[in-house]
mmCIF file of C-alpha atoms and ligand atoms in Angstrom:
data_model
loop_
_atom_site.group_PDB
_atom_site.id
_atom_site.type_symbol
_atom_site.label_atom_id
_atom_site.label_comp_id
_atom_site.label_asym_id
_atom_site.label_seq_id
_atom_site.Cartn_x
_atom_site.Cartn_y
_atom_site.Cartn_z
ATOM 1 C CA UNK A 1 4.418 -9.694 -13.309
ATOM 2 C CA UNK A 2 4.230 -11.668 -10.318
ATOM 3 C CA UNK A 3 6.772 -9.614 -7.916
ATOM 4 C CA UNK A 4 5.191 -10.655 -4.582
ATOM 5 C CA UNK A 5 4.574 -13.528 -2.369
ATOM 6 C CA UNK A 6 2.947 -13.142 0.691
ATOM 7 C CA UNK A 7 3.008 -16.394 2.801
ATOM 8 C CA UNK A 8 0.334 -17.206 5.333
ATOM 9 C CA UNK A 9 2.422 -18.993 7.702
ATOM 10 C CA UNK A 10 -0.535 -20.175 9.773
ATOM 11 C CA UNK A 11 -4.642 -19.430 10.106
ATOM 12 C CA UNK A 12 -4.042 -19.421 13.827
ATOM 13 C CA UNK A 13 -3.855 -16.214 15.572
ATOM 14 C CA UNK A 14 -4.067 -14.527 18.971
ATOM 15 C CA UNK A 15 -7.174 -12.717 18.258
ATOM 16 C CA UNK A 16 -10.336 -13.074 16.284
ATOM 17 C CA UNK A 17 -11.156 -9.559 14.618
ATOM 18 C CA UNK A 18 -14.357 -9.054 13.226
ATOM 19 C CA UNK A 19 -13.005 -7.656 10.165
ATOM 20 C CA UNK A 20 -10.667 -10.216 9.610
ATOM 21 C CA UNK A 21 -10.740 -11.771 5.914
ATOM 22 C CA UNK A 22 -8.914 -14.934 6.437
ATOM 23 C CA UNK A 23 -10.778 -15.763 9.571
ATOM 24 C CA UNK A 24 -7.811 -15.779 12.015
ATOM 25 C CA UNK A 25 -8.621 -17.633 15.060
ATOM 26 C CA UNK A 26 -6.717 -19.429 18.010
ATOM 27 C CA UNK A 27 -9.179 -22.311 16.725
ATOM 28 C CA UNK A 28 -8.017 -22.316 13.151
ATOM 29 C CA UNK A 29 -5.800 -25.023 11.714
ATOM 30 C CA UNK A 30 -3.185 -25.269 8.853
ATOM 31 C CA UNK A 31 0.627 -24.159 9.915
ATOM 32 C CA UNK A 32 3.776 -23.974 7.226
ATOM 33 C CA UNK A 33 6.646 -26.417 7.967
ATOM 34 C CA UNK A 34 10.267 -25.076 7.252
ATOM 35 C CA UNK A 35 10.255 -27.485 4.527
ATOM 36 C CA UNK A 36 7.527 -26.100 2.751
ATOM 37 C CA UNK A 37 8.803 -22.535 3.338
ATOM 38 C CA UNK A 38 12.045 -23.606 1.654
ATOM 39 C CA UNK A 39 10.351 -25.055 -1.293
ATOM 40 C CA UNK A 40 7.846 -21.902 -1.918
ATOM 41 C CA UNK A 41 11.211 -19.896 -1.340
ATOM 42 C CA UNK A 42 12.779 -21.850 -4.244
ATOM 43 C CA UNK A 43 9.427 -21.628 -6.501
ATOM 44 C CA UNK A 44 9.731 -17.875 -5.859
ATOM 45 C CA UNK A 45 13.145 -17.808 -7.467
ATOM 46 C CA UNK A 46 12.276 -20.449 -10.201
ATOM 47 C CA UNK A 47 9.821 -17.963 -11.496
ATOM 48 C CA UNK A 48 12.469 -15.218 -11.590
ATOM 49 C CA UNK A 49 10.341 -12.158 -11.059
ATOM 50 C CA UNK A 50 9.525 -12.236 -7.595
ATOM 51 C CA UNK A 51 11.131 -9.692 -5.320
ATOM 52 C CA UNK A 52 9.608 -9.520 -2.301
ATOM 53 C CA UNK A 53 8.245 -11.896 0.153
ATOM 54 C CA UNK A 54 6.074 -11.473 3.384
ATOM 55 C CA UNK A 55 5.463 -13.175 6.377
ATOM 56 C CA UNK A 56 1.595 -12.834 7.507
ATOM 57 C CA UNK A 57 -1.168 -14.893 8.678
ATOM 58 C CA UNK A 58 -2.874 -15.248 11.201
ATOM 59 C CA UNK A 59 -0.383 -14.181 13.477
ATOM 60 C CA UNK A 60 3.370 -15.302 12.012
ATOM 61 C CA UNK A 61 4.958 -14.586 15.296
ATOM 62 C CA UNK A 62 2.897 -17.348 16.845
ATOM 63 C CA UNK A 63 5.419 -19.689 14.792
ATOM 64 C CA UNK A 64 8.515 -17.581 15.676
ATOM 65 C CA UNK A 65 11.366 -20.106 15.252
ATOM 66 C CA UNK A 66 9.835 -21.036 11.781
ATOM 67 C CA UNK A 67 9.342 -17.387 10.832
ATOM 68 C CA UNK A 68 12.623 -16.531 11.699
ATOM 69 C CA UNK A 69 14.138 -19.455 9.812
ATOM 70 C CA UNK A 70 12.004 -18.501 6.878
ATOM 71 C CA UNK A 71 12.760 -14.728 7.057
ATOM 72 C CA UNK A 72 16.552 -15.610 7.070
ATOM 73 C CA UNK A 73 16.383 -18.040 4.393
ATOM 74 C CA UNK A 74 14.423 -15.271 2.238
ATOM 75 C CA UNK A 75 17.166 -12.806 3.095
ATOM 76 C CA UNK A 76 20.255 -14.948 2.081
ATOM 77 C CA UNK A 77 18.476 -15.705 -1.251
ATOM 78 C CA UNK A 78 18.437 -12.092 -2.031
ATOM 79 C CA UNK A 79 14.708 -11.478 -1.596
ATOM 80 C CA UNK A 80 13.166 -8.389 0.218
ATOM 81 C CA UNK A 81 11.533 -9.541 3.572
ATOM 82 C CA UNK A 82 8.305 -8.067 5.280
ATOM 83 C CA UNK A 83 6.295 -9.339 8.143
ATOM 84 C CA UNK A 84 2.588 -8.071 9.098
ATOM 85 C CA UNK A 85 1.930 -8.786 12.601
ATOM 86 C CA UNK A 86 -0.446 -7.669 15.501
ATOM 87 C CA UNK A 87 2.276 -6.849 17.798
ATOM 88 C CA UNK A 88 0.555 -8.981 20.770
ATOM 89 C CA UNK A 89 4.234 -9.906 21.592
ATOM 90 C CA UNK A 90 5.431 -6.219 22.532
ATOM 91 C CA UNK A 91 4.820 -6.503 26.016
ATOM 92 C CA UNK A 92 7.466 -3.982 26.980
ATOM 93 C CA UNK A 93 9.781 -2.105 24.790
ATOM 94 C CA UNK A 94 12.515 -4.452 26.621
ATOM 95 C CA UNK A 95 10.842 -7.527 25.644
ATOM 96 C CA UNK A 96 10.013 -6.096 21.874
ATOM 97 C CA UNK A 97 13.817 -5.626 21.482
ATOM 98 C CA UNK A 98 14.367 -9.153 22.377
ATOM 99 C CA UNK A 99 11.557 -10.357 19.992
ATOM 100 C CA UNK A 100 12.866 -8.131 16.923
ATOM 101 C CA UNK A 101 16.622 -8.206 17.469
ATOM 102 C CA UNK A 102 17.238 -11.443 15.572
ATOM 103 C CA UNK A 103 15.149 -9.784 12.461
ATOM 104 C CA UNK A 104 17.393 -6.567 12.372
ATOM 105 C CA UNK A 105 18.972 -6.249 9.107
ATOM 106 C CA UNK A 106 16.754 -8.833 7.668
ATOM 107 C CA UNK A 107 13.479 -7.406 7.453
ATOM 108 C CA UNK A 108 13.011 -4.303 5.481
ATOM 109 C CA UNK A 109 9.070 -3.763 6.386
ATOM 110 C CA UNK A 110 7.761 -4.431 9.578
ATOM 111 C CA UNK A 111 4.047 -3.679 9.330
ATOM 112 C CA UNK A 112 1.959 -3.570 12.559
ATOM 113 C CA UNK A 113 -1.702 -3.366 12.590
ATOM 114 C CA UNK A 114 -3.342 -1.357 15.317
ATOM 115 C CA UNK A 115 -6.952 -0.160 15.162
ATOM 116 C CA UNK A 116 -10.302 -0.596 16.964
ATOM 117 C CA UNK A 117 -10.630 -4.172 15.582
ATOM 118 C CA UNK A 118 -7.211 -5.259 17.255
ATOM 119 C CA UNK A 119 -7.387 -3.350 19.977
ATOM 120 C CA UNK A 120 -9.615 -1.080 22.351
ATOM 121 C CA UNK A 121 -7.919 1.893 21.593
ATOM 122 C CA UNK A 122 -6.505 3.049 18.027
ATOM 123 C CA UNK A 123 -2.972 2.975 18.890
ATOM 124 C CA UNK A 124 -2.412 0.242 21.278
ATOM 125 C CA UNK A 125 0.373 0.252 24.057
ATOM 126 C CA UNK A 126 1.858 -3.021 22.476
ATOM 127 C CA UNK A 127 2.314 -1.074 18.801
ATOM 128 C CA UNK A 128 3.955 1.756 20.434
ATOM 129 C CA UNK A 129 6.514 -0.611 22.188
ATOM 130 C CA UNK A 130 7.083 -2.333 19.007
ATOM 131 C CA UNK A 131 7.691 1.102 17.332
ATOM 132 C CA UNK A 132 10.206 2.111 19.635
ATOM 133 C CA UNK A 133 11.791 -0.823 19.854
ATOM 134 C CA UNK A 134 12.271 -1.228 15.826
ATOM 135 C CA UNK A 135 13.373 2.402 15.931
ATOM 136 C CA UNK A 136 16.142 1.351 17.983
ATOM 137 C CA UNK A 137 17.153 -1.688 15.818
ATOM 138 C CA UNK A 138 16.823 0.256 12.860
ATOM 139 C CA UNK A 139 13.978 -2.006 11.522
ATOM 140 C CA UNK A 140 11.569 -0.056 9.219
ATOM 141 C CA UNK A 141 7.999 -0.025 10.869
ATOM 142 C CA UNK A 142 4.874 1.111 9.510
ATOM 143 C CA UNK A 143 1.299 1.045 11.281
ATOM 144 C CA UNK A 144 -1.601 -0.385 9.465
ATOM 145 C CA UNK A 145 -5.186 0.715 10.610
ATOM 146 C CA UNK A 146 -8.682 -0.201 9.212
ATOM 147 C CA UNK A 147 -11.398 2.526 9.667
ATOM 148 C CA UNK A 148 -14.599 1.151 11.572
ATOM 149 C CA UNK A 149 -17.342 0.891 9.289
ATOM 150 C CA UNK A 150 -19.272 4.173 10.466
ATOM 151 C CA UNK A 151 -16.279 5.998 9.384
ATOM 152 C CA UNK A 152 -16.287 4.465 5.673
ATOM 153 C CA UNK A 153 -20.018 5.624 5.727
ATOM 154 C CA UNK A 154 -19.130 9.093 6.676
ATOM 155 C CA UNK A 155 -16.527 9.068 4.488
ATOM 156 C CA UNK A 156 -18.815 8.092 1.562
ATOM 157 C CA UNK A 157 -21.172 10.903 2.167
ATOM 158 C CA UNK A 158 -18.722 13.683 3.399
ATOM 159 C CA UNK A 159 -15.370 12.980 1.700
ATOM 160 C CA UNK A 160 -12.365 11.148 3.519
ATOM 161 C CA UNK A 161 -11.581 8.548 5.894
ATOM 162 C CA UNK A 162 -9.771 9.312 9.068
ATOM 163 C CA UNK A 163 -6.247 9.926 8.107
ATOM 164 C CA UNK A 164 -4.173 7.046 7.917
ATOM 165 C CA UNK A 165 -6.771 4.450 8.062
ATOM 166 C CA UNK A 166 -8.115 2.219 5.069
ATOM 167 C CA UNK A 167 -11.480 1.016 4.545
ATOM 168 C CA UNK A 168 -12.515 -2.533 5.530
ATOM 169 C CA UNK A 169 -13.196 -4.709 2.625
ATOM 170 C CA UNK A 170 -16.448 -6.905 3.791
ATOM 171 C CA UNK A 171 -15.155 -10.393 2.855
ATOM 172 C CA UNK A 172 -14.381 -13.343 5.188
ATOM 173 C CA UNK A 173 -15.218 -12.859 8.576
ATOM 174 C CA UNK A 174 -15.967 -8.832 7.918
ATOM 175 C CA UNK A 175 -18.885 -10.014 5.665
ATOM 176 C CA UNK A 176 -20.729 -11.964 8.550
ATOM 177 C CA UNK A 177 -19.885 -9.718 11.394
ATOM 178 C CA UNK A 178 -19.688 -6.056 10.112
ATOM 179 C CA UNK A 179 -21.673 -5.752 6.602
ATOM 180 C CA UNK A 180 -24.964 -4.960 8.987
ATOM 181 C CA UNK A 181 -23.056 -1.780 9.915
ATOM 182 C CA UNK A 182 -22.401 -0.370 6.833
ATOM 183 C CA UNK A 183 -24.242 1.544 4.101
ATOM 184 C CA UNK A 184 -25.440 -0.321 1.085
ATOM 185 C CA UNK A 185 -25.616 -0.032 -2.771
ATOM 186 C CA UNK A 186 -27.800 -1.980 -5.287
ATOM 187 C CA UNK A 187 -25.891 -4.852 -6.305
ATOM 188 C CA UNK A 188 -26.100 -4.343 -10.037
ATOM 189 C CA UNK A 189 -23.395 -1.494 -9.053
ATOM 190 C CA UNK A 190 -20.690 -3.938 -8.341
ATOM 191 C CA UNK A 191 -19.408 -4.163 -11.875
ATOM 192 C CA UNK A 192 -15.778 -4.409 -11.199
ATOM 193 C CA UNK A 193 -13.211 -5.776 -8.508
ATOM 194 C CA UNK A 194 -11.740 -2.567 -7.167
ATOM 195 C CA UNK A 195 -8.725 -4.065 -5.436
ATOM 196 C CA UNK A 196 -6.885 -7.150 -7.186
ATOM 197 C CA UNK A 197 -5.312 -7.264 -10.533
ATOM 198 C CA UNK A 198 -6.965 -10.533 -11.560
ATOM 199 C CA UNK A 199 -5.547 -10.859 -14.858
ATOM 200 C CA UNK A 200 -2.136 -10.129 -14.153
ATOM 201 C CA UNK A 201 -1.652 -10.298 -10.322
ATOM 202 C CA UNK A 202 1.294 -8.737 -8.667
ATOM 203 C CA UNK A 203 1.326 -10.424 -5.650
ATOM 204 C CA UNK A 204 -0.594 -13.521 -4.644
ATOM 205 C CA UNK A 205 -0.918 -15.381 -1.151
ATOM 206 C CA UNK A 206 0.202 -18.753 -0.463
ATOM 207 C CA UNK A 207 -1.265 -20.473 2.536
ATOM 208 C CA UNK A 208 -0.112 -23.071 4.845
ATOM 209 C CA UNK A 209 -1.858 -26.015 2.852
ATOM 210 C CA UNK A 210 -0.005 -24.456 -0.394
ATOM 211 C CA UNK A 211 -2.935 -23.016 -1.989
ATOM 212 C CA UNK A 212 -2.122 -19.870 -4.365
ATOM 213 C CA UNK A 213 -4.887 -17.222 -3.391
ATOM 214 C CA UNK A 214 -5.517 -14.140 -5.858
ATOM 215 C CA UNK A 215 -7.905 -13.172 -3.379
ATOM 216 C CA UNK A 216 -8.704 -14.814 -0.327
ATOM 217 C CA UNK A 217 -10.608 -17.920 -0.662
ATOM 218 C CA UNK A 218 -9.891 -17.795 -4.415
ATOM 219 C CA UNK A 219 -7.270 -20.366 -5.335
ATOM 220 C CA UNK A 220 -5.709 -20.788 -8.720
ATOM 221 C CA UNK A 221 -3.345 -23.857 -7.944
ATOM 222 C CA UNK A 222 -1.431 -25.437 -5.167
ATOM 223 C CA UNK A 223 2.097 -24.727 -5.174
ATOM 224 C CA UNK A 224 3.227 -27.926 -3.177
ATOM 225 C CA UNK A 225 2.132 -30.327 -5.887
ATOM 226 C CA UNK A 226 2.573 -27.828 -8.930
ATOM 227 C CA UNK A 227 5.477 -25.495 -9.699
ATOM 228 C CA UNK A 228 4.714 -21.848 -9.419
ATOM 229 C CA UNK A 229 6.266 -20.882 -12.876
ATOM 230 C CA UNK A 230 3.434 -23.768 -14.319
ATOM 231 C CA UNK A 231 0.643 -22.311 -12.306
ATOM 232 C CA UNK A 232 1.450 -18.797 -13.492
ATOM 233 C CA UNK A 233 1.696 -20.236 -16.811
ATOM 234 C CA UNK A 234 -1.665 -21.895 -17.314
ATOM 235 C CA UNK A 235 -3.668 -19.480 -15.538
ATOM 236 C CA UNK A 236 -5.836 -17.679 -18.088
ATOM 237 C CA UNK A 237 -8.339 -15.132 -16.182
ATOM 238 C CA UNK A 238 -10.369 -14.810 -19.212
ATOM 239 C CA UNK A 239 -11.526 -18.418 -19.352
ATOM 240 C CA UNK A 240 -11.429 -19.094 -15.554
ATOM 241 C CA UNK A 241 -14.593 -19.986 -14.294
ATOM 242 C CA UNK A 242 -14.478 -17.282 -11.450
ATOM 243 C CA UNK A 243 -12.022 -14.569 -12.606
ATOM 244 C CA UNK A 244 -13.712 -14.677 -16.249
ATOM 245 C CA UNK A 245 -17.022 -13.389 -14.811
ATOM 246 C CA UNK A 246 -15.237 -10.949 -12.535
ATOM 247 C CA UNK A 247 -13.410 -9.498 -15.174
ATOM 248 C CA UNK A 248 -16.140 -9.167 -17.709
ATOM 249 C CA UNK A 249 -18.379 -7.539 -15.237
ATOM 250 C CA UNK A 250 -17.429 -7.851 -11.678
ATOM 251 C CA UNK A 251 -19.400 -9.511 -8.455
ATOM 252 C CA UNK A 252 -22.797 -8.424 -10.211
ATOM 253 C CA UNK A 253 -21.614 -10.704 -13.516
ATOM 254 C CA UNK A 254 -20.626 -13.519 -11.378
ATOM 255 C CA UNK A 255 -24.272 -13.467 -9.883
ATOM 256 C CA UNK A 256 -25.695 -13.169 -13.184
ATOM 257 C CA UNK A 257 -23.456 -15.759 -14.865
ATOM 258 C CA UNK A 258 -24.594 -18.422 -12.540
ATOM 259 C CA UNK A 259 -28.168 -17.156 -11.667
ATOM 260 C CA UNK A 260 -27.479 -16.752 -8.075
ATOM 261 C CA UNK A 261 -30.191 -15.824 -5.458
ATOM 262 C CA UNK A 262 -28.995 -12.223 -4.019
ATOM 263 C CA UNK A 263 -30.382 -9.341 -1.875
ATOM 264 C CA UNK A 264 -30.878 -6.112 -3.008
ATOM 265 C CA UNK A 265 -28.025 -4.303 -1.947
ATOM 266 C CA UNK A 266 -24.566 -4.976 -0.364
ATOM 267 C CA UNK A 267 -21.795 -3.219 1.562
ATOM 268 C CA UNK A 268 -19.118 -3.166 -1.098
ATOM 269 C CA UNK A 269 -17.971 -5.281 -4.383
ATOM 270 C CA UNK A 270 -16.281 -7.642 -1.694
ATOM 271 C CA UNK A 271 -19.239 -8.185 0.432
ATOM 272 C CA UNK A 272 -21.344 -9.345 -3.138
ATOM 273 C CA UNK A 273 -18.433 -11.403 -4.397
ATOM 274 C CA UNK A 274 -17.857 -13.001 -1.354
ATOM 275 C CA UNK A 275 -21.625 -14.193 -1.038
ATOM 276 C CA UNK A 276 -21.777 -15.088 -4.515
ATOM 277 C CA UNK A 277 -18.698 -17.393 -3.822
ATOM 278 C CA UNK A 278 -20.002 -18.908 -0.605
ATOM 279 C CA UNK A 279 -22.958 -19.759 -2.781
ATOM 280 C CA UNK A 280 -20.492 -21.342 -5.686
ATOM 281 C CA UNK A 281 -18.596 -23.106 -3.247
ATOM 282 C CA UNK A 282 -19.744 -26.795 -3.839
ATOM 283 C CA UNK A 283 -19.585 -26.311 -7.499
ATOM 284 C CA UNK A 284 -15.993 -24.855 -7.492
ATOM 285 C CA UNK A 285 -14.995 -26.858 -4.334
ATOM 286 C CA UNK A 286 -11.213 -26.911 -5.915
ATOM 287 C CA UNK A 287 -11.096 -23.039 -6.419
ATOM 288 C CA UNK A 288 -13.136 -21.509 -3.531
ATOM 289 C CA UNK A 289 -11.191 -22.986 -0.623
ATOM 290 C CA UNK A 290 -10.217 -24.034 1.560
ATOM 291 C CA UNK A 291 -12.865 -24.142 4.468
ATOM 292 C CA UNK A 292 -10.445 -21.532 6.694
ATOM 293 C CA UNK A 293 -11.215 -18.632 4.235
ATOM 294 C CA UNK A 294 -14.936 -18.964 4.469
ATOM 295 C CA UNK A 295 -15.336 -19.919 8.433
ATOM 296 C CA UNK A 296 -13.488 -21.453 11.306
ATOM 297 C CA UNK A 297 -14.043 -24.729 10.710
ATOM 298 C CA UNK A 298 -15.277 -27.210 13.564
ATOM 299 C CA UNK A 299 -12.471 -29.781 14.304
HETATM 300 C C1 SAM B 1 -4.890 -10.920 8.233
HETATM 301 S S1 SAM B 1 -3.792 -9.657 9.185
HETATM 302 C C2 SAM B 1 -2.504 -11.107 9.650
HETATM 303 C C3 SAM B 1 -1.404 -10.460 10.204
HETATM 304 C C4 SAM B 1 -1.655 -10.152 11.562
HETATM 305 N N1 SAM B 1 -2.296 -11.068 12.239
HETATM 306 C C5 SAM B 1 -2.434 -8.776 11.777
HETATM 307 O O1 SAM B 1 -3.422 -8.673 12.100
HETATM 308 O O2 SAM B 1 -1.600 -7.515 11.360
HETATM 309 C C6 SAM B 1 -3.139 -8.869 7.799
HETATM 310 C C7 SAM B 1 -3.848 -7.456 7.766
HETATM 311 O O3 SAM B 1 -5.121 -7.576 7.182
HETATM 312 C C8 SAM B 1 -6.028 -6.491 7.720
HETATM 313 N N2 SAM B 1 -7.150 -6.882 7.359
HETATM 314 C C9 SAM B 1 -7.870 -7.991 7.746
HETATM 315 N N3 SAM B 1 -8.976 -8.002 7.295
HETATM 316 C C10 SAM B 1 -9.272 -7.025 6.485
HETATM 317 C C11 SAM B 1 -10.480 -6.500 5.805
HETATM 318 N N4 SAM B 1 -11.634 -7.362 5.954
HETATM 319 N N5 SAM B 1 -10.561 -5.200 5.097
HETATM 320 C C12 SAM B 1 -9.045 -4.689 5.254
HETATM 321 N N6 SAM B 1 -8.083 -4.951 6.086
HETATM 322 C C13 SAM B 1 -8.445 -6.235 6.583
HETATM 323 C C14 SAM B 1 -5.380 -6.308 8.965
HETATM 324 O O4 SAM B 1 -5.950 -5.399 9.485
HETATM 325 C C15 SAM B 1 -4.030 -6.503 8.832
HETATM 326 O O5 SAM B 1 -3.602 -5.221 8.798
HETATM 327 S S1 SF4 B 2 -6.612 -9.196 11.496
HETATM 328 FE FE1 SF4 B 2 -4.779 -10.253 12.052
HETATM 329 S S2 SF4 B 2 -5.109 -10.236 14.319
HETATM 330 FE FE2 SF4 B 2 -6.993 -9.858 13.714
HETATM 331 S S3 SF4 B 2 -7.833 -11.937 13.558
HETATM 332 FE FE3 SF4 B 2 -6.916 -11.582 11.383
HETATM 333 S S4 SF4 B 2 -4.991 -12.385 11.420
HETATM 334 FE FE4 SF4 B 2 -5.594 -12.148 13.463
#
């Protein structure tokens, strides 16, 4: 049952983190308009099961006025609202209060990312400023931290990731920039998708062009041209040319099914899946898109 829509307000970002699975960058294109947001929110309501809307990206605070209007509209429609941000705007507590004040009472989850991909210290001062301002305003704030590749390697052999940190998924820019620092496993071992419910996704991402992503770079339709309810109804994972093999035997089956060239080992299931999809892009250009999810396209 589809319960959450994550709006990628823009692919643009203040940063270019090495681990970024949406290839966020100052040089990216693609920004959602308010008209598109209203259309998407209406579609979400028409489906009947969507309860929460997240505004993320890229960096959603780059288009603050549009994000705020979208937040207000989602809240007005009775939807739970969340935001995911890198907190670049929280220059001081006083400044952060100004950025956050209009969101108070509307946003039920402000997720701030802070780790060694975003900043040169795990808990950045910006994040601390955002945390203090959110506390004063009564906005629930959580911190998202992704572990370094070496920490995940160590966790693999000895036990646990550092407290509060999650493992990097080697897709998007992470596949290109970080996979070399990761431990490797034989490709045949990646026999399932460990992260997404491919058969009945609970949440999906909508990008600035209207593409509905089950996982970053796997689109099952365009919400600006086809009704969300219709896309959901028409979606049949078993017969889908990418989801079918993934469900049958994970990324390894995707490689076998299409007889793709491959290396002996990969960092994780996402890494093999992402590389297999890159090889299949020309063949399934209406699914494995847009270009923004596979690089920072030259303009
Ligand atoms: C793509 S960012 C967009 C919002 C905002 N710019 C930010 O960084 O919080 C959303 C979240 O995805 C996380 N993320 C990005 N690439 C990832 C990857 N390869 N594996 C795990 N998490 C990732 C980021 O760390 C961040 O917490
Ligand atoms: S993880 Fe967030 S902050 Fe980093 S480049 Fe991607 S979108 Fe930007």
